[in-house]
mmCIF file of C-alpha atoms and ligand atoms in Angstrom:
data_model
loop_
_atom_site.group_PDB
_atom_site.id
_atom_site.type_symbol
_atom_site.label_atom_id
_atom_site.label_comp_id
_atom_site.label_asym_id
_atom_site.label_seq_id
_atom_site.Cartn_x
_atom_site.Cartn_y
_atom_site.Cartn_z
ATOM 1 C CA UNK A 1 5.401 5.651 -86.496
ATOM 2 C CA UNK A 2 2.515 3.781 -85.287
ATOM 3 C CA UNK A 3 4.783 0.265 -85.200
ATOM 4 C CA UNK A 4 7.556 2.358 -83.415
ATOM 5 C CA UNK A 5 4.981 3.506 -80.536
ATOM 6 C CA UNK A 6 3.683 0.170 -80.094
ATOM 7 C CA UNK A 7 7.127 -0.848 -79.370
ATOM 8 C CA UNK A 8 7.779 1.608 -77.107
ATOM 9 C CA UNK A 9 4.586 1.454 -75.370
ATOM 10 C CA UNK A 10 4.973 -2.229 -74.454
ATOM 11 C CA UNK A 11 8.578 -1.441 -73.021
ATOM 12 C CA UNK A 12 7.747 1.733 -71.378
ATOM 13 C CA UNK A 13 4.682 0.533 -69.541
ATOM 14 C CA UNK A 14 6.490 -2.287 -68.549
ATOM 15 C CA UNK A 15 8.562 -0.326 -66.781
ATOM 16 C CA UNK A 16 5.833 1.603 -65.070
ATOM 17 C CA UNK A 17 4.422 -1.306 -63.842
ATOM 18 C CA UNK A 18 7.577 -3.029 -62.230
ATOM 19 C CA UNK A 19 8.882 0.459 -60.695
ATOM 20 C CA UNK A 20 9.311 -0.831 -56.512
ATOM 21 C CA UNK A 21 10.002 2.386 -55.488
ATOM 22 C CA UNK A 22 9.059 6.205 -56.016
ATOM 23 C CA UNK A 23 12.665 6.788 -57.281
ATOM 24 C CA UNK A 24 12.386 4.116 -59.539
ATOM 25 C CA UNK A 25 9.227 5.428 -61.574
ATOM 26 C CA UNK A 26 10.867 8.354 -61.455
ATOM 27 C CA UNK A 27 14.144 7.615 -63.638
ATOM 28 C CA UNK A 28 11.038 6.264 -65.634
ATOM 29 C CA UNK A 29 9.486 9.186 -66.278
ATOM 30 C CA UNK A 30 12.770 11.022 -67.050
ATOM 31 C CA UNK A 31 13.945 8.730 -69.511
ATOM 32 C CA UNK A 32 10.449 8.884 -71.234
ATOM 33 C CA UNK A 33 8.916 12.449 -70.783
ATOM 34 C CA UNK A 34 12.003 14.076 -69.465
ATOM 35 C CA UNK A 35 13.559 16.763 -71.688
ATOM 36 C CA UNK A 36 16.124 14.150 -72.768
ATOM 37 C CA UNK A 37 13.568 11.609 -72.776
ATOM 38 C CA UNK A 38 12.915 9.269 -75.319
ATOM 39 C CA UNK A 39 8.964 10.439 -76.320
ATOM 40 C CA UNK A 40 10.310 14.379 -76.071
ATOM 41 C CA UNK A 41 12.770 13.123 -78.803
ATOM 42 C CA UNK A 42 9.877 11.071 -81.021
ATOM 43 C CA UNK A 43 8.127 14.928 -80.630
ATOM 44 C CA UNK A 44 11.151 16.474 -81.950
ATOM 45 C CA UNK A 45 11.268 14.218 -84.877
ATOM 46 C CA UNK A 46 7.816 15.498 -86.069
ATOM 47 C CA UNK A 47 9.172 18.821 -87.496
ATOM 48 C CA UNK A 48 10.973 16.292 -90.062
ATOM 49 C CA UNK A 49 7.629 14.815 -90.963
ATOM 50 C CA UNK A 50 5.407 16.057 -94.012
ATOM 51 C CA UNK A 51 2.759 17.881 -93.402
ATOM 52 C CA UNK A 52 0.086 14.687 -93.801
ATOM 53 C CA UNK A 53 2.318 11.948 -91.455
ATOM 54 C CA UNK A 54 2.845 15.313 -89.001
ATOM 55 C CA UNK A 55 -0.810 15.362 -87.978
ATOM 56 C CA UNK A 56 -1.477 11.606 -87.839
ATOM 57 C CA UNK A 57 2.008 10.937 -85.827
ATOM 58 C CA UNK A 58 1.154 13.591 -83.783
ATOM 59 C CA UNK A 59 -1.745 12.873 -82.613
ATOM 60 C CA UNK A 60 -0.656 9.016 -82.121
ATOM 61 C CA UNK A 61 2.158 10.673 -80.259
ATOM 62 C CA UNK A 62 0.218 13.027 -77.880
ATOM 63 C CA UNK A 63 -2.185 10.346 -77.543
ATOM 64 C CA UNK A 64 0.816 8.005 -76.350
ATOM 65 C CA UNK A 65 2.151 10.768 -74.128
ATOM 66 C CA UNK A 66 -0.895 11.507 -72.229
ATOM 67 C CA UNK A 67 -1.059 7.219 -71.813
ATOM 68 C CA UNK A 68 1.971 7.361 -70.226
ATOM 69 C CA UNK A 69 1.582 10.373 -68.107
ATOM 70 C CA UNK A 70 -1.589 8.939 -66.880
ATOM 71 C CA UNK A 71 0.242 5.369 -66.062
ATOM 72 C CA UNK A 72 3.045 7.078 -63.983
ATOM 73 C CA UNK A 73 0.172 8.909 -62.200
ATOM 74 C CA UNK A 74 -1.303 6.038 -61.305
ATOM 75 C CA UNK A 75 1.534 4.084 -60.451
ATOM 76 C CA UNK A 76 2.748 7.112 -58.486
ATOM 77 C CA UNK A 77 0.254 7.244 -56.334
ATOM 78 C CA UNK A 78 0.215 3.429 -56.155
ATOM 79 C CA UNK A 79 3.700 3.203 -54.614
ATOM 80 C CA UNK A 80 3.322 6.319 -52.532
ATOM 81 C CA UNK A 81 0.002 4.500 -50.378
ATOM 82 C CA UNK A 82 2.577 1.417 -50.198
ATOM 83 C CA UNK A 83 5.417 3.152 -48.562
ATOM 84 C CA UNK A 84 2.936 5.320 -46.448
ATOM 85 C CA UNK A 85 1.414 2.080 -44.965
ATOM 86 C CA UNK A 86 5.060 0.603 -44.397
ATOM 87 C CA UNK A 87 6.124 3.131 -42.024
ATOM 88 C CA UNK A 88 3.142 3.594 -40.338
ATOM 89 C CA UNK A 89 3.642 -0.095 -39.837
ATOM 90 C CA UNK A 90 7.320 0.343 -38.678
ATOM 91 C CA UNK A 91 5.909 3.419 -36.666
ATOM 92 C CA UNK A 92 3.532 1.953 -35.024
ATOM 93 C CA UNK A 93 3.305 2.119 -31.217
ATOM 94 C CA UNK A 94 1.610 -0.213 -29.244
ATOM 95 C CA UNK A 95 0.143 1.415 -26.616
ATOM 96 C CA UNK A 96 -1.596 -1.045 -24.557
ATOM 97 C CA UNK A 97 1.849 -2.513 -23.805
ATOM 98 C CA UNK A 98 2.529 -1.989 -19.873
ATOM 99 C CA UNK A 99 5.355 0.678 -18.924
ATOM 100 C CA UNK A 100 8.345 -0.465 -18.419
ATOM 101 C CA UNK A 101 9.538 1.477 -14.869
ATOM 102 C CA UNK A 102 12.777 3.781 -15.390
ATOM 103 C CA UNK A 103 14.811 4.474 -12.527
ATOM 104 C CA UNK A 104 16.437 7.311 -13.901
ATOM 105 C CA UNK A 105 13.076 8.880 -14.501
ATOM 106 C CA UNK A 106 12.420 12.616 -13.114
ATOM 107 C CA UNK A 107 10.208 12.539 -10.095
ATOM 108 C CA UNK A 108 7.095 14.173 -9.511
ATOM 109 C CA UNK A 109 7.788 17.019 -6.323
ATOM 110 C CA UNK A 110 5.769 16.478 -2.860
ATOM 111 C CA UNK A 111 4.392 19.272 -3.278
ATOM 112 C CA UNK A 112 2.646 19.139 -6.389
ATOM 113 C CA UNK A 113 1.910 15.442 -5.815
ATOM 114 C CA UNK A 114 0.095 16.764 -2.630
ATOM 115 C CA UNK A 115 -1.587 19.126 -4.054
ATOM 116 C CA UNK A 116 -3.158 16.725 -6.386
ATOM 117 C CA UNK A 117 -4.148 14.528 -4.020
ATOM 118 C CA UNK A 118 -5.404 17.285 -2.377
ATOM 119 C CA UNK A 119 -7.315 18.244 -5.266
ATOM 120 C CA UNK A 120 -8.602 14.955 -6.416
ATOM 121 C CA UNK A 121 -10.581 14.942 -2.708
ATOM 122 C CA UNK A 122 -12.273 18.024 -3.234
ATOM 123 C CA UNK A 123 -13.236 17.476 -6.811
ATOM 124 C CA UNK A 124 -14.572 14.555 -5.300
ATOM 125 C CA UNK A 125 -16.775 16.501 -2.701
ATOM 126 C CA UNK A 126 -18.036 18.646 -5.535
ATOM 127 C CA UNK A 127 -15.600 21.881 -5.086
ATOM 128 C CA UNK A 128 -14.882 24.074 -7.980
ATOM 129 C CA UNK A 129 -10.955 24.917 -8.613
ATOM 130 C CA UNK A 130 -10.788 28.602 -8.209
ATOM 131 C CA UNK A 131 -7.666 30.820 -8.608
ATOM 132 C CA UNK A 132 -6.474 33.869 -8.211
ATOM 133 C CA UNK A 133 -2.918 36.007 -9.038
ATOM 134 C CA UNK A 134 0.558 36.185 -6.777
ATOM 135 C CA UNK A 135 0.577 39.427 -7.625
ATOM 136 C CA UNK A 136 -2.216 40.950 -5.764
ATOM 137 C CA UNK A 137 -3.949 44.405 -5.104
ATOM 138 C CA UNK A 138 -4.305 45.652 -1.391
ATOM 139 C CA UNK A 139 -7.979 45.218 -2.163
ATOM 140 C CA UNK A 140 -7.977 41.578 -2.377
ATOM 141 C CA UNK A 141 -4.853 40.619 -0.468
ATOM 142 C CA UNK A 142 -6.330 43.039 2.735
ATOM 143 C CA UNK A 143 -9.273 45.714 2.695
ATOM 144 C CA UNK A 144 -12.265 43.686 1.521
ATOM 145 C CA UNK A 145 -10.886 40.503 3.965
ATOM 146 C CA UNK A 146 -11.490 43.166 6.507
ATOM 147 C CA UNK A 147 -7.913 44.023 7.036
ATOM 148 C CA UNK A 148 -8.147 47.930 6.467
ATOM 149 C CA UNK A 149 -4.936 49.927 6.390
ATOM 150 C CA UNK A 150 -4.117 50.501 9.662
ATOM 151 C CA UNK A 151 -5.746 46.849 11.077
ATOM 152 C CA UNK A 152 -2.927 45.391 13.082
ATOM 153 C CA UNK A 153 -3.565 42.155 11.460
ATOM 154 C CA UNK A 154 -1.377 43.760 8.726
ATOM 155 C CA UNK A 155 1.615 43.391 10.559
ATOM 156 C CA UNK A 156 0.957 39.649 11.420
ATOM 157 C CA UNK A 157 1.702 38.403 7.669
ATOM 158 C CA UNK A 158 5.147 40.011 6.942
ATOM 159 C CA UNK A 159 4.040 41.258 3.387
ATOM 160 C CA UNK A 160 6.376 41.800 0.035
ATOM 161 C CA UNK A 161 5.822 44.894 -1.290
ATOM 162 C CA UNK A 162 6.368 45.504 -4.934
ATOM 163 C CA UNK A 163 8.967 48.265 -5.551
ATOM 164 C CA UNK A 164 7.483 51.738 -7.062
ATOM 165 C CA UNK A 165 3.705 51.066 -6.142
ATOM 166 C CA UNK A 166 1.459 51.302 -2.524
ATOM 167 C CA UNK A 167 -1.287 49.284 -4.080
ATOM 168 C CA UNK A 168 0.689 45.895 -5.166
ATOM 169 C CA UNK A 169 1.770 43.241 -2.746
ATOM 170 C CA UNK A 170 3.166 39.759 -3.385
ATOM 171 C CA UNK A 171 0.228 37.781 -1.694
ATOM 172 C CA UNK A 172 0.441 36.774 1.662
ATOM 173 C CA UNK A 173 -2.612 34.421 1.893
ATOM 174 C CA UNK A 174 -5.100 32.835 -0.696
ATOM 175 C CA UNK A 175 -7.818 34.046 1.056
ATOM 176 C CA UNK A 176 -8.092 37.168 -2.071
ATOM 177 C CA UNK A 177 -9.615 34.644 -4.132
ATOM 178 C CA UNK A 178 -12.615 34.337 -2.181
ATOM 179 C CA UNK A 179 -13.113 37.585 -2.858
ATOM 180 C CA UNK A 180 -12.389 37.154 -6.490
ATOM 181 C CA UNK A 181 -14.955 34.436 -6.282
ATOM 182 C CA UNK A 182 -17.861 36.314 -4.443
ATOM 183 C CA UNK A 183 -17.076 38.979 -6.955
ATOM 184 C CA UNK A 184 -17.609 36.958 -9.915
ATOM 185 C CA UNK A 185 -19.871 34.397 -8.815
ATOM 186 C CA UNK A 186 -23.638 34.510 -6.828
ATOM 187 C CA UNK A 187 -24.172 31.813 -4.748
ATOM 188 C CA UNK A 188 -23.828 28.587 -4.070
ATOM 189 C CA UNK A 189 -20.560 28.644 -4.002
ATOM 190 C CA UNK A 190 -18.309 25.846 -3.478
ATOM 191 C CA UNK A 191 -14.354 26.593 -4.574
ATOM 192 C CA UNK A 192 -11.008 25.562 -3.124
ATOM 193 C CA UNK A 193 -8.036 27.762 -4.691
ATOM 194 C CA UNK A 194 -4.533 26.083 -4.309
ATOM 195 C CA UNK A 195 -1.089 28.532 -4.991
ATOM 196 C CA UNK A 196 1.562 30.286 -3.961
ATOM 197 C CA UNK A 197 1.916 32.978 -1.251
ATOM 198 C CA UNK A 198 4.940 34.805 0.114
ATOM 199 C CA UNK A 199 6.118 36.075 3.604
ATOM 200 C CA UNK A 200 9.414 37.731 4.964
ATOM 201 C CA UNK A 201 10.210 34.183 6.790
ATOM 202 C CA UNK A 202 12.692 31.923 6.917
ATOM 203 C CA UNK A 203 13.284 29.160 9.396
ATOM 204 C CA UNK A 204 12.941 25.395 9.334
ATOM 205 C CA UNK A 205 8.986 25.777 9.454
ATOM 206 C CA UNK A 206 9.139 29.101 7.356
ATOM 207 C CA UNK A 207 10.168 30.026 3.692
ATOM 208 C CA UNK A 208 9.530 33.125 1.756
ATOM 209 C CA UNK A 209 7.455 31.016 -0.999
ATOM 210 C CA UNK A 210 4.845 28.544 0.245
ATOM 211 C CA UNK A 211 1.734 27.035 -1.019
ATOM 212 C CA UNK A 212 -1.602 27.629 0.383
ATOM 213 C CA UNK A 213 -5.073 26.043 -0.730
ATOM 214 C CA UNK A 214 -7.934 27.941 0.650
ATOM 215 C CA UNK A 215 -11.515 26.768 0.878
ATOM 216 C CA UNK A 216 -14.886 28.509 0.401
ATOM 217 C CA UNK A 217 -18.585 27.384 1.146
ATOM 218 C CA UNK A 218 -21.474 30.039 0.703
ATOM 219 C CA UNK A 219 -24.885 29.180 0.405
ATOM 220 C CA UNK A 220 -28.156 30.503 2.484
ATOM 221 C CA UNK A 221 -27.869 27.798 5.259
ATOM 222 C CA UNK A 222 -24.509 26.739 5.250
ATOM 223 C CA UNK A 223 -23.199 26.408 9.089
ATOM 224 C CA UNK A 224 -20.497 25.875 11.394
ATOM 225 C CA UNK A 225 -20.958 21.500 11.124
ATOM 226 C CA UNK A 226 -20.685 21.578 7.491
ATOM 227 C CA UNK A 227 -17.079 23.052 7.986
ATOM 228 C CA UNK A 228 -16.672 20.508 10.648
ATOM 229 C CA UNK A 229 -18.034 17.363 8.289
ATOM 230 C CA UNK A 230 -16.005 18.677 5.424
ATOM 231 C CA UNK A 231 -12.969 18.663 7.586
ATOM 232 C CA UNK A 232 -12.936 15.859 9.011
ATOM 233 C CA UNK A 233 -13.965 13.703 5.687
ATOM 234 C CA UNK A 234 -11.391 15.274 3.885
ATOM 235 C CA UNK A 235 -8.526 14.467 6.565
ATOM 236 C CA UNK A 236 -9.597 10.779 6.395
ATOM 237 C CA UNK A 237 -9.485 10.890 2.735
ATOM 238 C CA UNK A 238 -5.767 12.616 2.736
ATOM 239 C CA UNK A 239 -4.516 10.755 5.824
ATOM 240 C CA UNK A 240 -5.652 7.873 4.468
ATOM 241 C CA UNK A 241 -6.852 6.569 7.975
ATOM 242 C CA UNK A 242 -10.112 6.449 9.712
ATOM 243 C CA UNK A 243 -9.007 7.358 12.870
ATOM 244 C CA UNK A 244 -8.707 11.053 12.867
ATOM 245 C CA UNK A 245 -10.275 13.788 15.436
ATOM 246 C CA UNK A 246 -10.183 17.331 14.907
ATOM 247 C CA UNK A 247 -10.082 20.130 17.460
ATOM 248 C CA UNK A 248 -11.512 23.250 16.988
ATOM 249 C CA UNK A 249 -9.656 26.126 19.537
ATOM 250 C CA UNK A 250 -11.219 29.735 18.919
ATOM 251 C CA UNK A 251 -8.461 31.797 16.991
ATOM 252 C CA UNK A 252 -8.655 35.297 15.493
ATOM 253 C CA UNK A 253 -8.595 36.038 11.554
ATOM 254 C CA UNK A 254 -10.441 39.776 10.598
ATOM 255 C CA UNK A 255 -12.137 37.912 7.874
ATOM 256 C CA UNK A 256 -14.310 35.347 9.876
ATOM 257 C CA UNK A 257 -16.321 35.152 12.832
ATOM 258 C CA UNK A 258 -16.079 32.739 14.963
ATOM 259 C CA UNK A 259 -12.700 31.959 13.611
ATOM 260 C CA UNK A 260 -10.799 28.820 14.698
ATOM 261 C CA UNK A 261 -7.762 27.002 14.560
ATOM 262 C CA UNK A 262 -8.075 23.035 14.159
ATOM 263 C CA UNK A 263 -5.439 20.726 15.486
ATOM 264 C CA UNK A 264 -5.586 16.620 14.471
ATOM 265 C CA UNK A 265 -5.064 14.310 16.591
ATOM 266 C CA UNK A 266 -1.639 13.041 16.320
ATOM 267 C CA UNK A 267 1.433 10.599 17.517
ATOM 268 C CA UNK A 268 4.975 10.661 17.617
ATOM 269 C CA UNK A 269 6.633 7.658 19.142
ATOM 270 C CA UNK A 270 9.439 6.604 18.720
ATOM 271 C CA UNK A 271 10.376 9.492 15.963
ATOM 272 C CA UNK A 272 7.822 8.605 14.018
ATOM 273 C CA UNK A 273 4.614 11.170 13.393
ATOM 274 C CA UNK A 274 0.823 8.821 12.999
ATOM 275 C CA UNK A 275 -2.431 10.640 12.494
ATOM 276 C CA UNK A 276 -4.316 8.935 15.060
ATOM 277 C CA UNK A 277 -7.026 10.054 17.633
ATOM 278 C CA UNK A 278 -6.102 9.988 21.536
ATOM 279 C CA UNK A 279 -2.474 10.914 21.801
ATOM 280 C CA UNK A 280 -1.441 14.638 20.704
ATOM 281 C CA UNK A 281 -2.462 17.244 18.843
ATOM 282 C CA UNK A 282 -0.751 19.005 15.655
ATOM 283 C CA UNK A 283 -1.713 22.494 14.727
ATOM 284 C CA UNK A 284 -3.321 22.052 10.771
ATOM 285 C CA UNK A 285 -4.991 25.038 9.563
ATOM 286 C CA UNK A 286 -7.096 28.559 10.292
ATOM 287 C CA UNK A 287 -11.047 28.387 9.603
ATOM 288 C CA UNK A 288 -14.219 30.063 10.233
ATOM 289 C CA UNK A 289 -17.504 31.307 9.037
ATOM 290 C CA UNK A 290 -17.035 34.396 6.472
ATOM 291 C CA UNK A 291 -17.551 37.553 8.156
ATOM 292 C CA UNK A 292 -20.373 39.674 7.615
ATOM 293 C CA UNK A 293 -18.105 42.400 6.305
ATOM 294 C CA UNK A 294 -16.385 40.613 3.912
ATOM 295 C CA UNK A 295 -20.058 39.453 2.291
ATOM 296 C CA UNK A 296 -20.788 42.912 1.727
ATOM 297 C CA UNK A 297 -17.510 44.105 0.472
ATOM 298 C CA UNK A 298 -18.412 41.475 -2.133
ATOM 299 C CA UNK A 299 -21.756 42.749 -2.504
ATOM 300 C CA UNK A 300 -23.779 39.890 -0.568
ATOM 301 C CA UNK A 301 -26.102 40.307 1.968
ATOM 302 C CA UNK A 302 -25.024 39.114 4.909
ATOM 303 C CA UNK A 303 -28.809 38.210 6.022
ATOM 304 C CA UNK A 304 -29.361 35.840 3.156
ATOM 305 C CA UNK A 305 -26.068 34.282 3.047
ATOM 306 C CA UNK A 306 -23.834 32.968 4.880
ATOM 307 C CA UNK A 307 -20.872 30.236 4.657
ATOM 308 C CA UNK A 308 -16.921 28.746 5.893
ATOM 309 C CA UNK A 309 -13.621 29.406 4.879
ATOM 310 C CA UNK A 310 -10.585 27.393 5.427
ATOM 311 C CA UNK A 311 -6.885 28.058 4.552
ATOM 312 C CA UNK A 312 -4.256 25.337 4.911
ATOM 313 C CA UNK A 313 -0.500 25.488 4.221
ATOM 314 C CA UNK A 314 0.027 22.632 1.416
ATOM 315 C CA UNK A 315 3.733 22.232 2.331
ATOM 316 C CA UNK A 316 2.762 21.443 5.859
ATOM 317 C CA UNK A 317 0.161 18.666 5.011
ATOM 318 C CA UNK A 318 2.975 17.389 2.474
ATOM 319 C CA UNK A 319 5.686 17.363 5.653
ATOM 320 C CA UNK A 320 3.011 15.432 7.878
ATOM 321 C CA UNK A 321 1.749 12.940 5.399
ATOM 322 C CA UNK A 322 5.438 12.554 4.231
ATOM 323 C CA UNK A 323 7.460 12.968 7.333
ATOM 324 C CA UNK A 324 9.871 15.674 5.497
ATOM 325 C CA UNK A 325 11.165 17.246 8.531
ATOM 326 C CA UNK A 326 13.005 20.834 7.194
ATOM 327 C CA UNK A 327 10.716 22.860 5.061
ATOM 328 C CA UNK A 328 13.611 24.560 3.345
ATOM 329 C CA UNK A 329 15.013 21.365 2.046
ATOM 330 C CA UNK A 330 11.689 21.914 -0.462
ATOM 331 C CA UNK A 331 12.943 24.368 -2.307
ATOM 332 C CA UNK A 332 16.895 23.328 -2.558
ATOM 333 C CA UNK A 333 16.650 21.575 -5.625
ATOM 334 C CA UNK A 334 19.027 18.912 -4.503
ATOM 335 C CA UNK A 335 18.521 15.794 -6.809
ATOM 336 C CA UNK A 336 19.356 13.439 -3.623
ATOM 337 C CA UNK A 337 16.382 14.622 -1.343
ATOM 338 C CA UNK A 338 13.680 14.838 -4.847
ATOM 339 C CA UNK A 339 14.611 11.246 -5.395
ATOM 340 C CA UNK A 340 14.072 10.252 -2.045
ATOM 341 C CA UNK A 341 10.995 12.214 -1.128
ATOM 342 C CA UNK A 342 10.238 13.097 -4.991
ATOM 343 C CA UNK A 343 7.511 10.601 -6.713
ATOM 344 C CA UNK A 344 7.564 8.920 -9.738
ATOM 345 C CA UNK A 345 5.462 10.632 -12.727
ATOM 346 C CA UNK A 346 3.357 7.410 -13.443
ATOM 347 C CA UNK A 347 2.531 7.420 -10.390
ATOM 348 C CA UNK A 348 -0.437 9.969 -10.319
ATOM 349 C CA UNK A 349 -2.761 10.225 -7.267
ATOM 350 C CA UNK A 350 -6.419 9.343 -7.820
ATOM 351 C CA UNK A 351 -10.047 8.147 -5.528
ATOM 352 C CA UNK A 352 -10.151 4.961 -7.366
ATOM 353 C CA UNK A 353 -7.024 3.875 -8.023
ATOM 354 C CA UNK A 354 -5.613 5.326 -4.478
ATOM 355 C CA UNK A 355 -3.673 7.999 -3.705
ATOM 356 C CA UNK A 356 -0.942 6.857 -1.699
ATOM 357 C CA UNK A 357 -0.885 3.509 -0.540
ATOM 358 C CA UNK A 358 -2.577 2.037 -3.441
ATOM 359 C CA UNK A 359 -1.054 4.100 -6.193
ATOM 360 C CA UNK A 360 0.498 1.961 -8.864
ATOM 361 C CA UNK A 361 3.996 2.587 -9.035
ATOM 362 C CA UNK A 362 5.827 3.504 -5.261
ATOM 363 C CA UNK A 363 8.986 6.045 -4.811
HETATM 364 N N1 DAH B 401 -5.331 33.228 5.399
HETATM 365 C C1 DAH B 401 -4.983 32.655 6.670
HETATM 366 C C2 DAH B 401 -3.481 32.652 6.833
HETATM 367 O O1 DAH B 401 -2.793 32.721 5.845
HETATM 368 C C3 DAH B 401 -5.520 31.264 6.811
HETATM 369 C C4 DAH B 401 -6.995 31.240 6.917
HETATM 370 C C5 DAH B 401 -7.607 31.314 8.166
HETATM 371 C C6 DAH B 401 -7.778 31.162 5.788
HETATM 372 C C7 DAH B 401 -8.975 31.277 8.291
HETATM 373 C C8 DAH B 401 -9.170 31.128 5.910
HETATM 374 C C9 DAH B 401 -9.746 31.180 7.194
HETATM 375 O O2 DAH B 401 -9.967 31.053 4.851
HETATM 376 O O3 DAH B 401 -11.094 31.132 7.270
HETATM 377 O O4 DAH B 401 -3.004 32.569 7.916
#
């Protein structure tokens, strides 16, 4: 017996070791410790043995067995590192490599590109994101902004109501989340909260679904020129110009006093609309210094704090920066206009790298 296992031994482990593949070392084992295999059978044999070879073959044998066992382990686990590191070889990605540009790529919608931009600015100037739901309750969307029920202001925002309840609206404003902020949050406060609002509108300026970013600013001393400041920095920044003057005309919202309307200064010659100082004037957004009444609906005193608001339409500052001329055409999903005005997804607004006109990759 023990001549027989030597033989085998030498063959056997011979073919462990020059298994190449997993498969291989596995017909191995088979033919070896497989129910057919050719130690199983040397096992059988032992029943033929006398009692006195039985226990000294048989102990040779298991002895054998568990050498073998052992060897495929090893060799198993041998083979499965080496075919592990070949396809992570053959997988690997390299990805330093510069993109290669697709034209067939999707495209990145003005209006969230805008909205980034917009957002990168005011991250920048040390605003918190806030936000807030489009489903909203007539306490945010209207009573604590100081629009109670039968304020005639109600009647300026054509308002969605949702079917089967008095209290739900589809919001016509961002302006809830300040309250949601003041709420939630003791001063200083420093938030701008981008979304979507609704109206019953529709015309070339109007849709029912539009985006809004709303600004908030409430600290003890906060005035009327850090609205102004913050303004005007921010329309540089976006407009991507140094030439820009704002105009404050008094306006009327129930949720800030003084409340204003600012206009830019603004060309269009030749067909072609330029932020610029000196020439017109384009209508950008409603602002103001947060009611008294709306600080204590929040549960602030109104003679410790005190702060601005601001609420822009984001579709607007996308039409101006972009010269789309039709609001609707936003929302058409027609693949022709997205890949004209549309951007490409690389090509991601930042302060440093630029937002616009030094972005990496153009439309
Ligand atoms: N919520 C106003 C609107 O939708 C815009 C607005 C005006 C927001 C003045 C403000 C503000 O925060 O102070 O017409």
């Amino acid at each position: 017996m023990e001549q027989k296992i030597n033989k085998m031994r030498e063959e056997i482990l011979n073919a462990i070791q020059t298994a190449d593949t997993l498969v291989e070392l596995d017909e191995v084992r088979v033919k070896t410790l497989g129910k057919s295999g050719s130690i199983t059978a040397q096992m059988k044999e032992l029943g033929s043995l006398s009692v006195e070879e039985r226990k000294s073959a048989g102990q040779l044998l298991n002895v054998f067995k568990t050498e073998v066992a052992t060897a495929i382990e090893t060799k198993k686990a041998e083979l499965e590192e080496k075919e592990l590191n070949e396809r992570l070889k053959s997988e690997m990605v390299d990805v330093t490599l510069p993109v290669r540009p697709q034209v067939n790529m999707g495209r990145i919608h003005p209006v969230a590109q805008v909205m980034e931009e917009m957002l990168s600015i005011f991250a920048q100037m040390g605003f918190d994101l806030a936000e807030g739901p489009d489903i909203e309750d007539d306490f945010h969307n209207f009573e604590a902004l100081n629009i109670p029920p039968s304020h005639p202001a109600r009647q300026m925002q054509a308002t969605f109501f949702m079917e089967n309840t008095v209290d739900k609206v589809l919001r016509t404003q961002t302006s809830g989340v300040q309250i949601r902020t003041m709420e939630n949050k003791k001063p200083p406060i420093k938030i701008v909260a981008p979304g979507r609002t609704y109206r019953r509108d529709y015309d070339m300026t109007h849709t029912p679904m539009f985006h809004q970013i709303e600004g908030l600013v409430i600290d003890t001393e906060t005035n009327l020129a850090h609205l102004k400041t913050t303004l005007v920095e921010f329309m540089k920044l976006f407009f991507e110009t140094d030439d820009v003057s704002l105009r404050f005309r008094p306006s009327y919202f129930p949720f800030t006093e003084p409340s204003y309307e600012a206009d830019v200064g603004c060309s269009r010659e030749n067909g072609e609309f330029k932020i610029k100082s000196g020439a017109g004037w384009c209508e950008l957004l409603g602002c103001g210094m947060v009611h008294p009444n709306v600080l204590k609906n929040c549960g602030l005193d109104p003679d410790v704090y005190q702060g601005f608001a601001f609420g822009c339409g984001i579709d607007r500052f996308a039409m101006l920066k972009y010269g789309i001329p039709d609001l609707r055409s936003f929302f058409d999903a027609d693949m022709r206009w997205i890949k004209h005005y549309g951007f490409l997804p690389l090509d991601i607004p930042t302060n440093t790298s630029g937002l616009s006109l030094n972005g990496g990759l153009k439309r």
